[in-house]
mmCIF file of C-alpha atoms in Angstrom:
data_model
loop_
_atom_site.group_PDB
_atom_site.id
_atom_site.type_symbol
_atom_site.label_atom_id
_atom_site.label_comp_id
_atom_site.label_asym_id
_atom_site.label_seq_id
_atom_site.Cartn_x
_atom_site.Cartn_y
_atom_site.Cartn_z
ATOM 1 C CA UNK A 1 -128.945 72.380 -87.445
ATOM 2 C CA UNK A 2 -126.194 74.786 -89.051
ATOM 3 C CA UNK A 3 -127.177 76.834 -86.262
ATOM 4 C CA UNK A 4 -126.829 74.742 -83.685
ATOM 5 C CA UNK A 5 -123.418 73.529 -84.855
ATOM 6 C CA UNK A 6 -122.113 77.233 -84.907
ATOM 7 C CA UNK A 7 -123.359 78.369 -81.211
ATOM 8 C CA UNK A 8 -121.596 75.191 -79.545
ATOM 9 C CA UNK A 9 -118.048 76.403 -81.626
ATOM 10 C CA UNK A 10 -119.117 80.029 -80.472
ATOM 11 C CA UNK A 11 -119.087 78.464 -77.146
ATOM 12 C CA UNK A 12 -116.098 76.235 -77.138
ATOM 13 C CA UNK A 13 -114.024 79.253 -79.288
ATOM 14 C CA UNK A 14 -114.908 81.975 -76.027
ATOM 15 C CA UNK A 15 -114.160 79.066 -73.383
ATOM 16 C CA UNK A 16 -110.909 78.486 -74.821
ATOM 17 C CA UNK A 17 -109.822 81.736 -75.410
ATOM 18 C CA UNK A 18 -110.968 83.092 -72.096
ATOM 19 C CA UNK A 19 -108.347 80.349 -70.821
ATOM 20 C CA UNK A 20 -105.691 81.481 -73.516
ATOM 21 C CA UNK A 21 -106.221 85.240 -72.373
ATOM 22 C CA UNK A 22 -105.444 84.522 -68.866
ATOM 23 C CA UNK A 23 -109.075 84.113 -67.806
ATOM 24 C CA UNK A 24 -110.152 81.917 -65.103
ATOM 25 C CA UNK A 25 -110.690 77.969 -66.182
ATOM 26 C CA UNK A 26 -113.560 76.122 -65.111
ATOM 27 C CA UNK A 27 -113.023 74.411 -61.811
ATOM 28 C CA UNK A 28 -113.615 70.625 -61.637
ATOM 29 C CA UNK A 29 -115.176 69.712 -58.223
ATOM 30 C CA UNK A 30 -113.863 66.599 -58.401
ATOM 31 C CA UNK A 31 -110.099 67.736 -59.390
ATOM 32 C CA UNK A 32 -108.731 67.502 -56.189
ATOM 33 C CA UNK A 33 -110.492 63.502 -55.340
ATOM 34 C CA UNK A 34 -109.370 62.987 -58.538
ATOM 35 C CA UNK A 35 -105.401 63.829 -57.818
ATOM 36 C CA UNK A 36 -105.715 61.876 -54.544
ATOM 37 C CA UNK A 37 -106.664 58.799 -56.330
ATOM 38 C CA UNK A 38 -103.886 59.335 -59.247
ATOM 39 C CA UNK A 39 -101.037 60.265 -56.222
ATOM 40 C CA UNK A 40 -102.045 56.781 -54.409
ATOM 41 C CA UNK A 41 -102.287 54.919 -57.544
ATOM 42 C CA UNK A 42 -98.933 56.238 -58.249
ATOM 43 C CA UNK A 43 -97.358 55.385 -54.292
ATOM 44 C CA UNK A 44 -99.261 52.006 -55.013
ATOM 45 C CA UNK A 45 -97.549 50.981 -58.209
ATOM 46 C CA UNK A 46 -93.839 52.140 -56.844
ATOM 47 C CA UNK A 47 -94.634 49.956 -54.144
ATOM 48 C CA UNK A 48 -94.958 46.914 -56.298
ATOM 49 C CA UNK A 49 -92.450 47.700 -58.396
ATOM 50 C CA UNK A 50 -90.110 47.983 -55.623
ATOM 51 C CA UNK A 51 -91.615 44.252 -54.133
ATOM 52 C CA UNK A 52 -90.840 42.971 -57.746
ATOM 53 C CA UNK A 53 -87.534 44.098 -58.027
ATOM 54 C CA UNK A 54 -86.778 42.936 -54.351
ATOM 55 C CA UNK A 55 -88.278 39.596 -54.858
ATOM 56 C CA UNK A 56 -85.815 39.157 -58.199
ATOM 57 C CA UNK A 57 -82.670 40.750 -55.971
ATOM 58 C CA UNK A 58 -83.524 37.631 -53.459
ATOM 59 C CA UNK A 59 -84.115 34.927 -56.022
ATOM 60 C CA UNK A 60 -80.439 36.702 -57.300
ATOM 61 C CA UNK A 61 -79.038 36.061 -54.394
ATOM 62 C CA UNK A 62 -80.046 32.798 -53.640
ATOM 63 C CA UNK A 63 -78.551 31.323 -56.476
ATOM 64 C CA UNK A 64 -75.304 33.319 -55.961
ATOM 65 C CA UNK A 65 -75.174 31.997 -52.490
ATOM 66 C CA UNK A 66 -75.658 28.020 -54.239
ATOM 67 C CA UNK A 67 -72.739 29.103 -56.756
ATOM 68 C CA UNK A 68 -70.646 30.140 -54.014
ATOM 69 C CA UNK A 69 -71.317 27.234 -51.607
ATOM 70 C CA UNK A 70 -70.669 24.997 -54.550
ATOM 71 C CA UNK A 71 -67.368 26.108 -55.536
ATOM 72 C CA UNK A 72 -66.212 27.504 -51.867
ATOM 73 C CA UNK A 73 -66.422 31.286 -52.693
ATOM 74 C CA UNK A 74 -66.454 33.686 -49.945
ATOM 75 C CA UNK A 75 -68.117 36.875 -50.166
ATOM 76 C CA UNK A 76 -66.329 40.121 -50.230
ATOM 77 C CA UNK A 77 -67.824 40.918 -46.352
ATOM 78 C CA UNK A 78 -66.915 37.670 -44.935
ATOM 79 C CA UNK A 79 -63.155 38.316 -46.585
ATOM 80 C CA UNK A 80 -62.610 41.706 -44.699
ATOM 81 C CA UNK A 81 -64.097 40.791 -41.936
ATOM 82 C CA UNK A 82 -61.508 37.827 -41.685
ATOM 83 C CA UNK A 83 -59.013 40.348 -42.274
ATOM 84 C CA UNK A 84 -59.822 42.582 -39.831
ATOM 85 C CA UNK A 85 -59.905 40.270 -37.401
ATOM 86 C CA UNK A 86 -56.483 38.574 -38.249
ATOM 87 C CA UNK A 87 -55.083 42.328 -37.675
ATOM 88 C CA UNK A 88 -56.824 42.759 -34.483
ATOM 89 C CA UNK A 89 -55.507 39.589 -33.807
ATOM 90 C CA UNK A 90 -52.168 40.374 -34.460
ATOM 91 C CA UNK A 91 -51.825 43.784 -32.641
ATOM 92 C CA UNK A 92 -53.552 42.373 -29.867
ATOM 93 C CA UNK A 93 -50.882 42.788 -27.219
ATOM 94 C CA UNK A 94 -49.797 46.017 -28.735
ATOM 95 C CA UNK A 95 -50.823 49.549 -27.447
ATOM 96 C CA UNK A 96 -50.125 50.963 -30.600
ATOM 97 C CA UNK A 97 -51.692 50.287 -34.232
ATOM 98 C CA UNK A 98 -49.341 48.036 -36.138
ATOM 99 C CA UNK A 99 -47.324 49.688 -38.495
ATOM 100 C CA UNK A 100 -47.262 50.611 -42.431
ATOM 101 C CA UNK A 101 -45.042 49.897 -44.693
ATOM 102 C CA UNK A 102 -42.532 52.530 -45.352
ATOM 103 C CA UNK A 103 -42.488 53.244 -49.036
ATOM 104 C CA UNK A 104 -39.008 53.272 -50.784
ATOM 105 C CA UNK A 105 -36.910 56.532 -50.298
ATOM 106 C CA UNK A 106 -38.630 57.858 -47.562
ATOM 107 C CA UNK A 107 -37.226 55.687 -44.049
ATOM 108 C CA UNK A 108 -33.166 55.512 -44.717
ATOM 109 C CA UNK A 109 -32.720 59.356 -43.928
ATOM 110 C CA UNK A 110 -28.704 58.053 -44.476
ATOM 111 C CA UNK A 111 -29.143 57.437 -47.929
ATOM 112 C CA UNK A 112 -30.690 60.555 -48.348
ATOM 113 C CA UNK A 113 -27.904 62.573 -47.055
ATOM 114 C CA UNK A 114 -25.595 60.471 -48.546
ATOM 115 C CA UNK A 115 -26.927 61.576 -51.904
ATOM 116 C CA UNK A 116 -27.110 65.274 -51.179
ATOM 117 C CA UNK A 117 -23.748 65.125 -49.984
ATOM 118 C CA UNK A 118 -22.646 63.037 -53.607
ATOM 119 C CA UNK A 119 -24.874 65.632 -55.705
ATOM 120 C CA UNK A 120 -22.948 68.731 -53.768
ATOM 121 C CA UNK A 121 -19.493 67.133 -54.371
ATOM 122 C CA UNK A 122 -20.215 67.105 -57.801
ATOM 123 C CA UNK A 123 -20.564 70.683 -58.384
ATOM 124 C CA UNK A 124 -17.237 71.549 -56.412
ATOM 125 C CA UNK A 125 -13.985 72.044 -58.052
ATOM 126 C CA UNK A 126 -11.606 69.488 -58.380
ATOM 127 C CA UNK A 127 -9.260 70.351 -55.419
ATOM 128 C CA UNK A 128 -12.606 71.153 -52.920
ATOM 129 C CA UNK A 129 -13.743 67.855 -53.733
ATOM 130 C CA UNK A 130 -9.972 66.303 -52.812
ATOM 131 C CA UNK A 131 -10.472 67.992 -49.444
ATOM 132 C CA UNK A 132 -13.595 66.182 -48.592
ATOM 133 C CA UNK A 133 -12.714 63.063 -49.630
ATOM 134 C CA UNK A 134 -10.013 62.719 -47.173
ATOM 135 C CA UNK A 135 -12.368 62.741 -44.077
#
């Protein structure tokens, strides 16, 4: 029995280190049925966790939809779609998209130059500054 014992580890030993010395492994005829079944049993269980998690987004939804009808919330859509059209609306007639705001300090151009013309007068001597002044 000792015997027997030592020729299957002889056995498995050279099998294994045939693979760990770069020799070839045994191939399993079934290998590739087997890795067609574990691919579709793989595309099979994404598919129902994706059905899961759709089935919870709906059931989500429909009590979000309840909470909102209850307390007269719109959703964020149906609020920019209102004020898109309010701005079509109001630029209807006009060929031209309505206008921005202008932010401070950049539309009065007068101002601006106004303030140059304050910062230059500052830097002038006194009797310069006494010609200007009596535009």
């Amino acid at each position: 029995m000792t015997i027997n014992v030592h020729l299957i580890l002889k056995q498995w030993a050279t099998k294994d280190m045939g693979k760990m010395l770069g020799g070839e492994e045994e191939k399993d005829p079934d290998a590739e049925r087997k890795e067609e079944e574990r691919q579709e049993a793989l595309r099979q269980q994404e598919e129902e966790r994706k059905a899961k998690y759709a089935k919870m987004e709906a059931e989500r939804e429909s009590l979000r939809q309840g909470i909102r009808d209850k307390y007269g919330i719109k959703k964020k859509e149906e609020k920019e779609a209102e004020a898109q059209a309010a701005m079509e609306q109001a630029s209807e007639g006009s060929l031209t998209r309505p206008k921005k705001a202008i932010p401070a300090g950049c539309g009065n151009e007068e101002e601006e130059e106004e303030s140059i013309v304050d910062t230059v007068m500052k830097f002038l001597p006194g009797p310069l500054q006494d010609m200007f002044n009596k535009k």
